[in-house]
Tab-separated table of C-alpha atoms in Angstrom:
chain	number	residue	atom	x	y	z
A	140	UNK	CA	3.738	11.745	41.667
A	141	UNK	CA	3.040	11.034	37.997
A	142	UNK	CA	1.375	7.743	37.168
A	143	UNK	CA	4.346	6.478	35.192
A	144	UNK	CA	6.777	7.318	38.040
A	145	UNK	CA	4.579	5.519	40.552
A	146	UNK	CA	4.409	2.543	38.207
A	147	UNK	CA	8.186	2.645	37.673
A	148	UNK	CA	8.645	2.411	41.457
A	149	UNK	CA	6.361	-0.619	41.561
A	150	UNK	CA	8.403	-2.222	38.794
A	151	UNK	CA	11.655	-1.434	40.580
A	152	UNK	CA	10.335	-3.061	43.765
A	153	UNK	CA	9.524	-6.206	41.785
A	154	UNK	CA	13.030	-6.249	40.323
A	155	UNK	CA	14.583	-5.797	43.761
A	156	UNK	CA	12.471	-8.641	45.112
A	157	UNK	CA	13.591	-10.976	42.332
A	158	UNK	CA	10.090	-11.252	40.834
A	159	UNK	CA	11.300	-10.407	37.327
A	160	UNK	CA	13.706	-13.275	37.177
A	161	UNK	CA	14.421	-14.621	34.552
A	162	UNK	CA	13.128	-11.632	32.600
A	163	UNK	CA	10.897	-8.602	32.120
A	164	UNK	CA	7.256	-9.469	31.340
A	165	UNK	CA	5.934	-8.451	27.938
A	166	UNK	CA	4.206	-5.109	27.397
A	167	UNK	CA	0.868	-6.863	26.965
A	168	UNK	CA	1.298	-8.712	30.264
A	169	UNK	CA	2.235	-5.527	32.125
A	170	UNK	CA	-0.668	-3.473	30.719
A	171	UNK	CA	-3.137	-6.216	31.664
A	172	UNK	CA	-1.638	-6.888	35.102
A	173	UNK	CA	-1.320	-3.253	36.229
A	174	UNK	CA	-4.301	-1.887	34.266
A	175	UNK	CA	-2.445	1.055	32.780
A	176	UNK	CA	-2.230	2.163	29.179
A	177	UNK	CA	0.649	0.963	27.024
A	178	UNK	CA	1.927	4.563	26.949
A	179	UNK	CA	2.160	4.721	30.764
A	180	UNK	CA	3.812	1.298	30.950
A	181	UNK	CA	6.285	2.277	28.226
A	182	UNK	CA	7.229	5.505	30.038
A	183	UNK	CA	7.702	3.584	33.299
A	184	UNK	CA	10.021	1.106	31.575
A	185	UNK	CA	11.973	3.954	29.966
A	186	UNK	CA	12.354	5.503	33.405
A	187	UNK	CA	13.919	2.266	34.655
A	188	UNK	CA	16.293	2.353	31.690
A	189	UNK	CA	17.345	5.839	32.790
A	190	UNK	CA	17.893	4.476	36.317
A	191	UNK	CA	20.125	1.724	34.860
A	192	UNK	CA	17.785	-1.063	35.984
A	193	UNK	CA	16.701	-2.113	32.493
A	194	UNK	CA	18.017	-1.931	28.966
A	195	UNK	CA	15.919	-1.650	25.806
A	196	UNK	CA	16.725	-3.664	22.680
A	197	UNK	CA	14.966	-2.029	19.689
A	198	UNK	CA	12.066	-4.142	18.351
A	199	UNK	CA	12.900	-6.839	20.897
A	200	UNK	CA	11.816	-5.503	24.298
A	201	UNK	CA	13.260	-4.756	27.715
A	202	UNK	CA	15.833	-6.774	29.621
A	203	UNK	CA	17.199	-6.681	33.161
A	204	UNK	CA	20.478	-4.773	33.325
A	205	UNK	CA	22.772	-7.154	35.163
A	206	UNK	CA	26.464	-7.856	35.168
A	207	UNK	CA	25.825	-11.016	33.148
A	208	UNK	CA	25.270	-10.491	29.404
A	209	UNK	CA	22.584	-12.571	27.671
A	210	UNK	CA	23.656	-16.132	27.011
A	211	UNK	CA	22.486	-16.005	23.386
A	212	UNK	CA	21.004	-13.522	20.946
A	213	UNK	CA	18.680	-15.014	18.337
A	214	UNK	CA	17.376	-13.422	15.165
A	215	UNK	CA	13.636	-13.929	14.581
A	216	UNK	CA	12.005	-13.259	11.205
A	217	UNK	CA	8.234	-13.773	10.820
A	218	UNK	CA	7.195	-13.349	7.184
A	219	UNK	CA	3.442	-13.579	7.673
A	220	UNK	CA	1.053	-12.676	4.866
A	221	UNK	CA	-0.057	-9.022	5.214
A	222	UNK	CA	-3.620	-8.753	6.487
A	223	UNK	CA	-5.674	-7.056	9.152
A	224	UNK	CA	-4.607	-9.797	11.568
A	225	UNK	CA	-0.892	-9.883	10.694
A	226	UNK	CA	0.328	-7.667	13.593
A	227	UNK	CA	-1.633	-9.683	16.152
A	228	UNK	CA	-0.328	-13.012	14.833
A	229	UNK	CA	3.253	-11.696	14.751
A	230	UNK	CA	2.933	-10.553	18.357
A	231	UNK	CA	1.414	-13.873	19.451
A	232	UNK	CA	4.320	-15.843	17.981
A	233	UNK	CA	6.990	-13.367	19.107
A	234	UNK	CA	5.614	-13.377	22.685
A	235	UNK	CA	5.782	-17.189	22.763
A	236	UNK	CA	9.407	-17.167	21.645
A	237	UNK	CA	10.275	-14.352	24.038
A	238	UNK	CA	8.853	-16.224	27.038
A	239	UNK	CA	10.839	-19.355	26.128
A	240	UNK	CA	14.068	-17.487	25.404
A	241	UNK	CA	13.903	-15.621	28.710
A	242	UNK	CA	14.156	-18.909	30.581
A	243	UNK	CA	17.417	-19.577	28.745
A	244	UNK	CA	18.681	-16.028	29.411
A	245	UNK	CA	18.513	-15.270	25.706
A	246	UNK	CA	17.240	-12.229	23.849
A	247	UNK	CA	15.494	-11.710	20.499
A	248	UNK	CA	16.687	-9.553	17.650
A	249	UNK	CA	13.538	-9.026	15.573
A	250	UNK	CA	13.847	-8.705	11.784
A	251	UNK	CA	17.625	-8.432	11.361
A	252	UNK	CA	17.031	-8.157	7.591
A	253	UNK	CA	15.203	-5.415	5.713
A	254	UNK	CA	13.033	-6.660	2.860
A	255	UNK	CA	12.415	-4.799	-0.374
A	256	UNK	CA	11.244	-5.651	-3.892
A	257	UNK	CA	14.743	-6.775	-4.926
A	258	UNK	CA	16.675	-9.987	-4.456
A	259	UNK	CA	20.199	-9.021	-3.422
A	260	UNK	CA	22.657	-11.490	-1.883
A	261	UNK	CA	25.055	-8.567	-1.333
A	262	UNK	CA	22.444	-6.697	0.718
A	263	UNK	CA	21.588	-9.772	2.800
A	264	UNK	CA	25.261	-10.538	3.389
A	265	UNK	CA	25.872	-7.015	4.689
A	266	UNK	CA	22.852	-7.102	7.004
A	267	UNK	CA	23.429	-10.612	8.326
A	268	UNK	CA	27.135	-10.109	8.969
A	269	UNK	CA	26.298	-6.904	10.839
A	270	UNK	CA	23.818	-8.858	12.994
A	271	UNK	CA	26.332	-11.679	13.516
A	272	UNK	CA	29.074	-9.265	14.505
A	273	UNK	CA	26.711	-7.628	17.004
A	274	UNK	CA	26.188	-10.975	18.713
A	275	UNK	CA	23.466	-12.862	16.797
A	276	UNK	CA	24.116	-16.587	17.358
A	277	UNK	CA	21.500	-18.001	15.000
A	278	UNK	CA	18.368	-17.235	13.016
A	279	UNK	CA	14.774	-18.491	13.252
A	280	UNK	CA	12.695	-17.905	10.097
A	281	UNK	CA	8.980	-18.346	9.418
A	282	UNK	CA	9.022	-18.281	5.590
A	283	UNK	CA	6.550	-16.337	3.489
A	284	UNK	CA	3.779	-18.138	1.673
A	285	UNK	CA	2.866	-15.153	-0.493
A	286	UNK	CA	4.851	-15.127	-3.728
A	287	UNK	CA	7.725	-16.494	-5.776
A	288	UNK	CA	9.577	-13.198	-5.243
A	289	UNK	CA	9.522	-13.692	-1.482
A	290	UNK	CA	10.803	-17.249	-1.931
A	291	UNK	CA	13.701	-16.069	-4.094
A	292	UNK	CA	14.550	-13.487	-1.435
A	293	UNK	CA	14.577	-16.168	1.247
A	294	UNK	CA	16.655	-18.520	-0.890
A	295	UNK	CA	19.243	-15.748	-1.368
A	296	UNK	CA	19.243	-14.906	2.340
A	297	UNK	CA	19.572	-18.533	3.426
A	298	UNK	CA	22.442	-19.104	1.017
A	299	UNK	CA	24.254	-16.196	2.661
A	300	UNK	CA	23.576	-17.796	6.056
A	301	UNK	CA	24.984	-21.115	4.860
A	302	UNK	CA	28.165	-19.555	3.487
A	303	UNK	CA	28.586	-17.292	6.531
A	304	UNK	CA	28.144	-20.058	9.087
A	305	UNK	CA	24.921	-18.672	10.557
A	306	UNK	CA	22.754	-21.586	11.802
A	307	UNK	CA	19.096	-21.420	10.778
A	308	UNK	CA	15.943	-23.190	11.927
A	309	UNK	CA	12.783	-22.759	9.845
A	310	UNK	CA	9.487	-22.399	11.695
A	311	UNK	CA	6.266	-24.225	10.793
A	312	UNK	CA	7.102	-24.770	7.097
A	313	UNK	CA	9.737	-25.004	4.438
A	314	UNK	CA	10.074	-22.359	1.738
A	315	UNK	CA	7.096	-21.882	-0.559
A	316	UNK	CA	7.051	-24.670	-3.139
A	317	UNK	CA	9.754	-26.642	-1.262
A	318	UNK	CA	9.058	-29.804	0.707
A	319	UNK	CA	12.416	-31.539	0.815
A	320	UNK	CA	14.832	-31.012	3.690
A	321	UNK	CA	18.119	-29.805	2.224
A	322	UNK	CA	20.168	-27.494	4.453
A	323	UNK	CA	17.628	-26.421	7.071
A	324	UNK	CA	15.731	-27.979	9.965
A	325	UNK	CA	11.978	-27.318	10.129
A	326	UNK	CA	10.181	-27.142	13.496
A	327	UNK	CA	6.427	-26.663	13.574
A	328	UNK	CA	3.034	-28.085	14.444
A	329	UNK	CA	1.694	-31.504	13.523
A	330	UNK	CA	-0.401	-30.114	10.680
A	331	UNK	CA	-1.294	-33.540	9.259
A	332	UNK	CA	-2.882	-34.607	12.557
A	333	UNK	CA	-4.579	-31.215	12.725
A	334	UNK	CA	-6.252	-31.828	9.365
A	335	UNK	CA	-7.334	-35.265	10.540
A	336	UNK	CA	-8.775	-34.011	13.821
A	337	UNK	CA	-10.749	-31.215	12.147
A	338	UNK	CA	-12.218	-33.651	9.614
A	339	UNK	CA	-12.947	-36.221	12.321
A	340	UNK	CA	-14.897	-33.681	14.380
A	341	UNK	CA	-17.044	-32.713	11.395
A	342	UNK	CA	-17.681	-36.392	10.595
A	343	UNK	CA	-18.629	-37.093	14.207
A	344	UNK	CA	-21.299	-34.388	14.167
A	345	UNK	CA	-22.808	-35.883	11.006
A	346	UNK	CA	-21.267	-33.781	8.218
A	347	UNK	CA	-20.684	-35.645	4.949
A	348	UNK	CA	-19.970	-33.033	2.256
A	349	UNK	CA	-16.884	-31.487	3.763
A	350	UNK	CA	-14.842	-28.900	1.889
A	351	UNK	CA	-11.246	-27.827	2.436
A	352	UNK	CA	-10.188	-24.279	1.537
A	353	UNK	CA	-6.539	-24.412	0.466
A	354	UNK	CA	-4.080	-21.535	0.494
A	355	UNK	CA	-0.532	-20.971	-0.678
A	356	UNK	CA	1.598	-23.907	-1.898
A	357	UNK	CA	3.477	-24.307	1.377
A	358	UNK	CA	3.912	-27.674	3.025
A	359	UNK	CA	2.145	-26.722	6.259
A	360	UNK	CA	-1.051	-26.076	4.273
A	361	UNK	CA	-0.466	-29.181	2.158
A	362	UNK	CA	-0.091	-31.333	5.280
A	363	UNK	CA	-3.358	-29.974	6.659
A	364	UNK	CA	-5.040	-30.883	3.383
A	365	UNK	CA	-3.453	-34.350	3.404
A	366	UNK	CA	-4.707	-35.014	6.937
A	367	UNK	CA	-8.248	-34.018	5.928
A	368	UNK	CA	-8.176	-36.311	2.872
A	369	UNK	CA	-6.764	-39.213	4.888
A	370	UNK	CA	-9.466	-38.948	7.549
A	371	UNK	CA	-12.236	-38.914	4.915
A	372	UNK	CA	-10.643	-41.943	3.236
A	373	UNK	CA	-10.406	-43.722	6.589
A	374	UNK	CA	-14.081	-43.000	7.334
A	375	UNK	CA	-15.194	-44.270	3.913
A	376	UNK	CA	-13.157	-47.466	4.315
A	377	UNK	CA	-14.826	-48.152	7.667
A	378	UNK	CA	-18.341	-47.032	6.598
A	379	UNK	CA	-18.813	-47.850	2.877
A	380	UNK	CA	-22.569	-47.207	3.122
A	381	UNK	CA	-22.057	-43.795	4.705
A	382	UNK	CA	-19.640	-42.168	2.297
A	383	UNK	CA	-18.215	-38.721	2.949
A	384	UNK	CA	-17.320	-36.509	-0.008
A	385	UNK	CA	-14.306	-34.252	-0.288
A	386	UNK	CA	-14.555	-30.806	-1.875
A	387	UNK	CA	-11.315	-28.905	-2.410
A	388	UNK	CA	-11.558	-25.157	-2.972
A	389	UNK	CA	-8.766	-22.689	-3.703
A	390	UNK	CA	-8.948	-19.494	-1.673
A	391	UNK	CA	-6.959	-17.716	-4.388
A	392	UNK	CA	-9.578	-18.481	-7.070
A	393	UNK	CA	-11.422	-15.187	-7.457
A	394	UNK	CA	-14.051	-16.396	-9.921
A	395	UNK	CA	-16.561	-17.135	-7.166
A	396	UNK	CA	-16.562	-16.389	-3.473
A	397	UNK	CA	-15.834	-19.370	-1.235
A	398	UNK	CA	-19.285	-19.003	0.317
A	399	UNK	CA	-20.973	-19.170	-3.070
A	400	UNK	CA	-18.984	-22.265	-4.022
A	401	UNK	CA	-19.904	-23.941	-0.748
A	402	UNK	CA	-23.594	-23.246	-1.217
A	403	UNK	CA	-23.533	-24.376	-4.851
A	404	UNK	CA	-21.824	-27.616	-3.820
A	405	UNK	CA	-24.305	-28.122	-0.950
A	406	UNK	CA	-21.407	-28.476	1.480
A	407	UNK	CA	-22.327	-29.026	5.120
A	408	UNK	CA	-18.845	-28.544	6.574
A	409	UNK	CA	-15.668	-26.658	5.718
A	410	UNK	CA	-12.101	-26.577	7.023
A	411	UNK	CA	-10.168	-23.386	6.277
A	412	UNK	CA	-6.384	-23.419	6.319
A	413	UNK	CA	-6.339	-20.438	8.700
A	414	UNK	CA	-8.730	-18.717	11.086
A	415	UNK	CA	-8.973	-15.384	9.283
A	416	UNK	CA	-10.102	-17.227	6.124
A	417	UNK	CA	-12.746	-19.002	8.224
A	418	UNK	CA	-13.949	-15.626	9.503
A	419	UNK	CA	-14.329	-14.320	5.945
A	420	UNK	CA	-16.284	-17.433	4.954
A	421	UNK	CA	-18.588	-17.040	7.974
A	422	UNK	CA	-19.284	-13.402	7.127
A	423	UNK	CA	-20.030	-14.196	3.471
A	424	UNK	CA	-22.307	-17.108	4.396
A	425	UNK	CA	-24.268	-14.958	6.833
A	426	UNK	CA	-24.697	-12.278	4.174
A	427	UNK	CA	-26.173	-14.927	1.874
A	428	UNK	CA	-28.567	-16.157	4.538
A	429	UNK	CA	-26.864	-19.468	5.354
A	430	UNK	CA	-26.962	-20.782	8.931
A	431	UNK	CA	-23.456	-21.296	10.238
A	432	UNK	CA	-22.940	-24.396	12.441
A	433	UNK	CA	-26.389	-25.907	11.896
A	434	UNK	CA	-26.225	-25.930	8.067
A	435	UNK	CA	-22.508	-25.436	7.430
A	436	UNK	CA	-20.038	-26.159	10.237
A	437	UNK	CA	-16.773	-24.238	9.959
A	438	UNK	CA	-13.293	-24.825	11.347
A	439	UNK	CA	-10.012	-22.945	11.056
A	440	UNK	CA	-6.375	-23.355	12.015
A	441	UNK	CA	-3.907	-21.590	14.338
A	442	UNK	CA	-6.235	-20.370	17.151
A	443	UNK	CA	-5.611	-16.721	16.349
A	444	UNK	CA	-7.193	-14.113	18.650
A	445	UNK	CA	-9.862	-13.594	15.979
A	446	UNK	CA	-11.056	-17.182	16.449
A	447	UNK	CA	-11.893	-16.617	20.102
A	448	UNK	CA	-13.434	-13.202	19.404
A	449	UNK	CA	-15.803	-14.658	16.778
A	450	UNK	CA	-16.217	-18.146	18.328
A	451	UNK	CA	-14.518	-20.100	15.532
A	452	UNK	CA	-13.618	-23.748	16.094
A	453	UNK	CA	-9.949	-24.269	15.340
A	454	UNK	CA	-6.815	-26.378	15.590
A	455	UNK	CA	-4.586	-24.513	18.037
A	456	UNK	CA	-0.893	-24.395	17.245
A	457	UNK	CA	1.387	-24.895	20.296
A	458	UNK	CA	3.557	-21.811	19.784
A	459	UNK	CA	5.516	-22.128	23.045
A	460	UNK	CA	6.226	-25.816	22.446
A	461	UNK	CA	7.339	-24.985	18.899
A	462	UNK	CA	9.645	-22.330	20.352
A	463	UNK	CA	11.102	-24.793	22.888
A	464	UNK	CA	11.721	-27.442	20.225
A	465	UNK	CA	13.144	-24.884	17.804
A	466	UNK	CA	15.562	-23.589	20.449
A	467	UNK	CA	16.625	-27.122	21.408
A	468	UNK	CA	17.302	-27.963	17.778
A	469	UNK	CA	19.211	-24.716	17.240
A	470	UNK	CA	21.519	-25.514	20.173
A	471	UNK	CA	22.069	-29.015	18.760
A	472	UNK	CA	22.828	-27.478	15.379
A	473	UNK	CA	25.414	-25.114	16.890
A	474	UNK	CA	27.093	-27.942	18.797
A	475	UNK	CA	27.061	-30.368	15.834
A	476	UNK	CA	26.837	-28.476	12.508
A	477	UNK	CA	27.226	-31.723	10.535
A	478	UNK	CA	23.858	-33.107	11.698
A	479	UNK	CA	21.436	-33.942	8.890
A	480	UNK	CA	18.401	-31.624	8.777
A	481	UNK	CA	15.192	-32.945	10.300
A	482	UNK	CA	11.536	-31.999	10.707
A	483	UNK	CA	10.221	-31.768	14.271
A	484	UNK	CA	6.446	-31.646	14.782
A	485	UNK	CA	4.666	-30.586	17.960
A	486	UNK	CA	1.083	-31.727	18.713
A	487	UNK	CA	-1.635	-29.091	18.733
A	488	UNK	CA	-5.198	-29.378	20.016
A	489	UNK	CA	-8.759	-28.958	18.782
A	490	UNK	CA	-10.762	-26.119	20.336
A	491	UNK	CA	-14.495	-26.338	19.657
A	492	UNK	CA	-16.612	-23.192	19.524
A	493	UNK	CA	-19.955	-22.088	18.098
A	494	UNK	CA	-18.947	-22.195	14.416
A	495	UNK	CA	-19.070	-26.017	14.459
A	496	UNK	CA	-21.327	-26.710	17.420
A	497	UNK	CA	-25.094	-26.314	17.155
A	498	UNK	CA	-26.545	-23.734	19.522
């Protein structure tokens, strides 16, 4: 018997025994649990589709084929800045939402809109109405932080949603350059507390020239920066003879590398607005002969897989809790459309690794 057929039989036995209730595990979970390649797992799942035990929703995953249709179908758009780590981060967030939605017998429709270089309300209206007519009950959007063009696209898309009666919950941040709550709820991490906790850790290990590397003008990054500044202010108020200095650097300033600026400023600690920026800073510092952790302690945000791989201290975002709160708010929004928009913040946690702990 072929490997994929043997694996399909194992899967079918699990379904029959009720072990895949409320839903089919993710591809990553299945490949790790059964120690087969993703190709073999995929073929086994396709075999179960042919046997009418599963159904496949393009770009969303596999679902048990039962007499009961899914309770809800949610659109999920993750507009994450293109980078080497973008696919991994998208999968991390999507997996968190998928695991939460399964418990509510809901399914995900990934990327119901196609993005191009134009801003076309007509195009968005056509795509969104098609998704709505196919069963999409609401839309979750992680806005882009990349450019003004992306923001104009999102503004056009959200206006179509408002006029078409499609409820929307924004994830982690408002639109780029927007901080006020107008039409849309925002559900994300407690970024302000994250900035405070990162700064507090660096202060507790004796760092006093602490830099913050800022990114795009989005309010999640701005709240991280505000938390860092508040914690330094709080320390200086309590310890006037042991002042800590703030150094704010812009990651988008190409005149000097961040590492060079840190060394020139004699910084002994740095908080980067995201883990992959922290990794770049670590690499540049090592190339210039600086000792990471002992001379310059480094922290990031988000707890991306790269942070564990390269032992980067970070503020971990609670993706599953964000998903639970976002879903709860979406259901409230559907039941009571007149509710005023709110911001809901979920607490994250500091994870300390070698980049900020002396060996």
